[in-house]
Amino acid sequence: MITFANVTKRYPTGFEALRDVSLDIQAGEFVFVTGHSGAGKTTLVKLMAAIERPTSGGIIVNGQNLSALRASALPFLRRNFGLVFQDQKLLFDRPVLANVLLPLEIAGTPPREAKKRALAALDKVGLLDREKALPIALSGGEQQRLAIARAVVNRPAILLADEPTANLDAASAGQILSIFNSFNQVGVTVILATHDLQWVDKLRPRVLWLAKGKLHEGLPAQSPVELAPLNALAVPGASDTLIEEATR
Amino acid sequence: MSLAHHQQALATALERLRDAPFNALLSLLVIGIALALPAAGWVALDNVRLAASGLAEAPEVSLFLDPGAGRDEVKAIEQKLRDAGAPYRFVAKDAALERLKAREGLADLVANLPKNPLPDAFVADMAGRDAAAVEAFVKSAGEWPRVAHVQFDSAWMRRLDAFLRLGRLAVVLLAGVFGVGLVAATFNTIRLQMLARAQEIEVARLIGATPGFVSRPYAYYGALQGILGGLLAAALVALAFFFLSGPVGELTRLYGSSFRLRGPSLAEVGALCAAGALLGWLGARLSVALYLRQQPQ
Ligand SMILES: Nc1ncnc2c1ncn2[C@@H]1O[C@H](COP(=O)(O)OP(=O)(O)OP(=O)(O)O)[C@@H](O)[C@H]1O
Ligand SMILES: [Mg+2]
């Protein structure tokens, strides 16, 4: 579904965020992209959705070669994805429901049908009773769930979420990950960029590990010191089991 | 692009007009005045044309016939005149001679002529036709059989026509200048709106909005503003002409004319709204195109 072949991304500043990355993600996979802050997770996600362009190498999404993609085809490529941005990008000038309606308006869904689907998406993330609230009046976890509702409302084939559990407590994070899990169960390809490794045990995703722009399959079998900062936010004890697992 | 897209865009544009009525009103005034000036010029010129054709002596074309023209040939010419749709009268050569005799000082001279030197003539009334139409009539009548000479004093009409043509050119230039102003005003309005909605536009594009989706509400807004501006302009012109119609009526009555000042016609109001819509739409489209080009995808 998504293929990278020797992709390198150098930002205009000259910084090389990704180096010679190759990967292949099949339809229906559940993938964690992990790594330190600044390792290039967001960059990887942006390349997948053609928000950034690779400096070299090829990317194929859904059979489409992104480097050969015409500008006029870009919006339609993006509609393959449900995107949850690291900074969420909610629209704070309009209520919850209107935020979720946006992708449907873009797709040209008739208003009646759109409203039905938006409410269903809000129901799925447990925000049905907040449809009229302004996003500013939502808690961090609720805002995150709103971002997810907006991402899934158009029933995308691929869910691409950048740090969807950042700054949430374990309970909220668990809630959100179980939402992603439930989408994966019905066949949606789910790709999460995250620091939060405490769920690896439970969800058993495929783990891609980024370090200094290099991509590795699975967690590194290295010293716990390497992993420690990743789990700064995690529940105490979780990292131990994780590292045990990873180093086994 | 679906019907839902257009409904949505129009609804959004209407909402934006409603939500910022003060801003909208200011833009509307600018657009209304920009459209009102050339529109007033246009209608005023047409009034001049109407007034002039009422005030002036009816322009007449005289067709002098060949002296040897027979009865049937004269009948044929009369038929052609009838076909041309111009009111006409026949002046027989004897009647013409009588009129000449009645003139002071000419009676003796005429009495001494061995025979009547005057031809029969038709006089066609050209009132309500412009110079070009009259010119065309004169030309074709000159080629009719047994018409010896066609006479028309067109200097006055030509002068009026030249004046009107110049006036129309001035109105067109004025309309061009104000039209550019209208486009620029809409461009600016839309730019400010887009800057205020930069985040919404960015998010929409990130999740798959086409440039068309982004631009549609703005294009509708520009067009709506143009239509409203056109209506406002028509109202301004109508109001001005309403206040002028009293004094102008008095003036023309002094000249014995029944001329009455006319305000903008329904067709003219329609044209004004259409022009406003088109120019507003254009300004909005240019603004959106520039904005989207400046933003990364
Ligand atoms: N637009 C940019 N211009 C220049 N450098 C950038 C740009 N975006 C990211 N970088 C750099 O590229 C590197 C990778 O950034 P990226 O955002 O992909 O990291 P990340 O793994 O998502 O980090 P985090 O966990 O903090 O979100 C960082 O060192 C960052 O400074
Ligand atoms: Mg990031």
CSV table of C-alpha atoms in Angstrom, one decimal, chain B residues 166-274:
chain,number,residue,atom,x,y,z
B,166,LEU,CA,-17.5,60.6,-28.4
B,167,GLY,CA,-19.6,60.5,-25.3
B,168,ARG,CA,-20.0,56.7,-25.5
B,169,LEU,CA,-16.3,56.3,-25.9
B,170,ALA,CA,-15.8,58.4,-22.8
B,171,VAL,CA,-18.3,56.3,-20.9
B,172,VAL,CA,-16.6,53.1,-22.1
B,173,LEU,CA,-13.2,54.4,-20.9
B,174,LEU,CA,-14.7,55.5,-17.7
B,175,ALA,CA,-16.3,52.0,-17.3
B,176,GLY,CA,-13.0,50.4,-18.0
B,177,VAL,CA,-11.2,52.4,-15.4
B,178,PHE,CA,-13.8,51.8,-12.8
B,179,GLY,CA,-14.1,48.2,-13.8
B,180,VAL,CA,-10.4,47.7,-13.1
B,181,GLY,CA,-11.1,49.5,-9.8
B,182,LEU,CA,-13.9,47.1,-9.0
B,183,VAL,CA,-11.7,44.1,-9.7
B,184,ALA,CA,-9.0,45.6,-7.5
B,185,ALA,CA,-11.4,46.3,-4.7
B,186,THR,CA,-12.7,42.8,-4.8
B,187,PHE,CA,-9.2,41.4,-5.1
B,188,ASN,CA,-8.3,43.2,-1.9
B,189,THR,CA,-11.5,42.2,0.0
B,190,ILE,CA,-11.0,38.5,-0.9
B,191,ARG,CA,-7.3,38.7,0.0
B,192,LEU,CA,-8.1,39.9,3.5
B,193,GLN,CA,-10.7,37.3,3.9
B,194,MET,CA,-8.3,34.5,2.9
B,195,LEU,CA,-5.6,35.8,5.2
B,196,ALA,CA,-8.1,35.7,8.0
B,197,ARG,CA,-8.9,32.1,7.1
B,198,ALA,CA,-5.4,31.0,6.4
B,199,GLN,CA,-5.7,28.1,8.8
B,200,GLU,CA,-8.9,26.8,7.5
B,201,ILE,CA,-7.5,26.9,4.0
B,202,GLU,CA,-4.3,25.2,5.0
B,203,VAL,CA,-6.2,22.4,6.8
B,204,ALA,CA,-8.6,21.9,3.9
B,205,ARG,CA,-5.8,21.6,1.4
B,206,LEU,CA,-4.0,19.1,3.6
B,207,ILE,CA,-6.9,16.8,3.8
B,208,GLY,CA,-7.7,16.9,0.1
B,209,ALA,CA,-9.4,20.1,-0.9
B,210,THR,CA,-8.9,21.0,-4.6
B,211,PRO,CA,-8.1,24.6,-5.5
B,212,GLY,CA,-11.6,24.7,-6.8
B,213,PHE,CA,-13.1,23.8,-3.5
B,214,VAL,CA,-11.0,26.5,-1.8
B,215,SER,CA,-11.8,29.2,-4.3
B,216,ARG,CA,-15.5,28.6,-4.9
B,217,PRO,CA,-16.9,30.4,-1.8
B,218,TYR,CA,-14.8,33.4,-2.5
B,219,ALA,CA,-15.8,33.4,-6.2
B,220,TYR,CA,-19.4,33.3,-5.2
B,221,TYR,CA,-18.8,36.1,-2.6
B,222,GLY,CA,-17.1,38.3,-5.3
B,223,ALA,CA,-20.0,37.7,-7.7
B,224,LEU,CA,-22.7,38.3,-5.1
B,225,GLN,CA,-21.0,41.5,-4.0
B,226,GLY,CA,-20.8,42.6,-7.6
B,227,ILE,CA,-24.5,41.9,-8.1
B,228,LEU,CA,-25.4,43.9,-5.0
B,229,GLY,CA,-23.1,46.6,-6.1
B,230,GLY,CA,-24.8,46.7,-9.5
B,231,LEU,CA,-28.2,47.0,-7.8
B,232,LEU,CA,-26.9,49.8,-5.6
B,233,ALA,CA,-25.5,51.6,-8.6
B,234,ALA,CA,-28.8,51.3,-10.4
B,235,ALA,CA,-30.6,52.7,-7.3
B,236,LEU,CA,-28.1,55.6,-7.2
B,237,VAL,CA,-28.6,56.4,-10.9
B,238,ALA,CA,-32.4,56.1,-10.6
B,239,LEU,CA,-32.4,58.4,-7.6
B,240,ALA,CA,-30.3,61.0,-9.3
B,241,PHE,CA,-32.4,60.9,-12.5
B,242,PHE,CA,-35.5,61.1,-10.3
B,243,PHE,CA,-34.3,64.4,-8.8
B,244,LEU,CA,-33.2,65.7,-12.2
B,245,SER,CA,-36.4,64.8,-14.1
B,246,GLY,CA,-38.4,67.7,-12.7
B,247,PRO,CA,-36.0,70.5,-13.7
B,248,VAL,CA,-35.2,68.9,-17.0
B,249,GLY,CA,-38.9,68.5,-17.8
B,250,GLU,CA,-39.4,72.2,-17.2
B,251,LEU,CA,-36.4,73.1,-19.4
B,252,THR,CA,-37.6,71.0,-22.4
B,253,ARG,CA,-41.1,72.3,-22.0
B,254,LEU,CA,-39.7,75.8,-22.7
B,255,TYR,CA,-38.5,74.4,-26.0
B,256,GLY,CA,-41.9,73.1,-26.7
B,257,SER,CA,-40.8,69.5,-26.4
B,258,SER,CA,-42.6,66.8,-24.6
B,259,PHE,CA,-39.3,65.1,-23.8
B,260,ARG,CA,-39.2,63.3,-20.4
B,261,LEU,CA,-36.0,62.2,-18.7
B,262,ARG,CA,-35.8,58.4,-18.5
B,263,GLY,CA,-34.0,56.5,-15.7
B,264,PRO,CA,-32.1,53.2,-16.1
B,265,SER,CA,-34.2,50.6,-17.9
B,266,LEU,CA,-34.7,47.0,-16.6
B,267,ALA,CA,-32.3,45.7,-19.2
B,268,GLU,CA,-29.7,48.3,-18.1
B,269,VAL,CA,-30.1,47.3,-14.5
B,270,GLY,CA,-29.6,43.7,-15.5
B,271,ALA,CA,-26.5,44.5,-17.5
B,272,LEU,CA,-25.1,46.5,-14.6
B,273,CYS,CA,-25.6,43.5,-12.2
B,274,ALA,CA,-24.1,41.1,-14.7
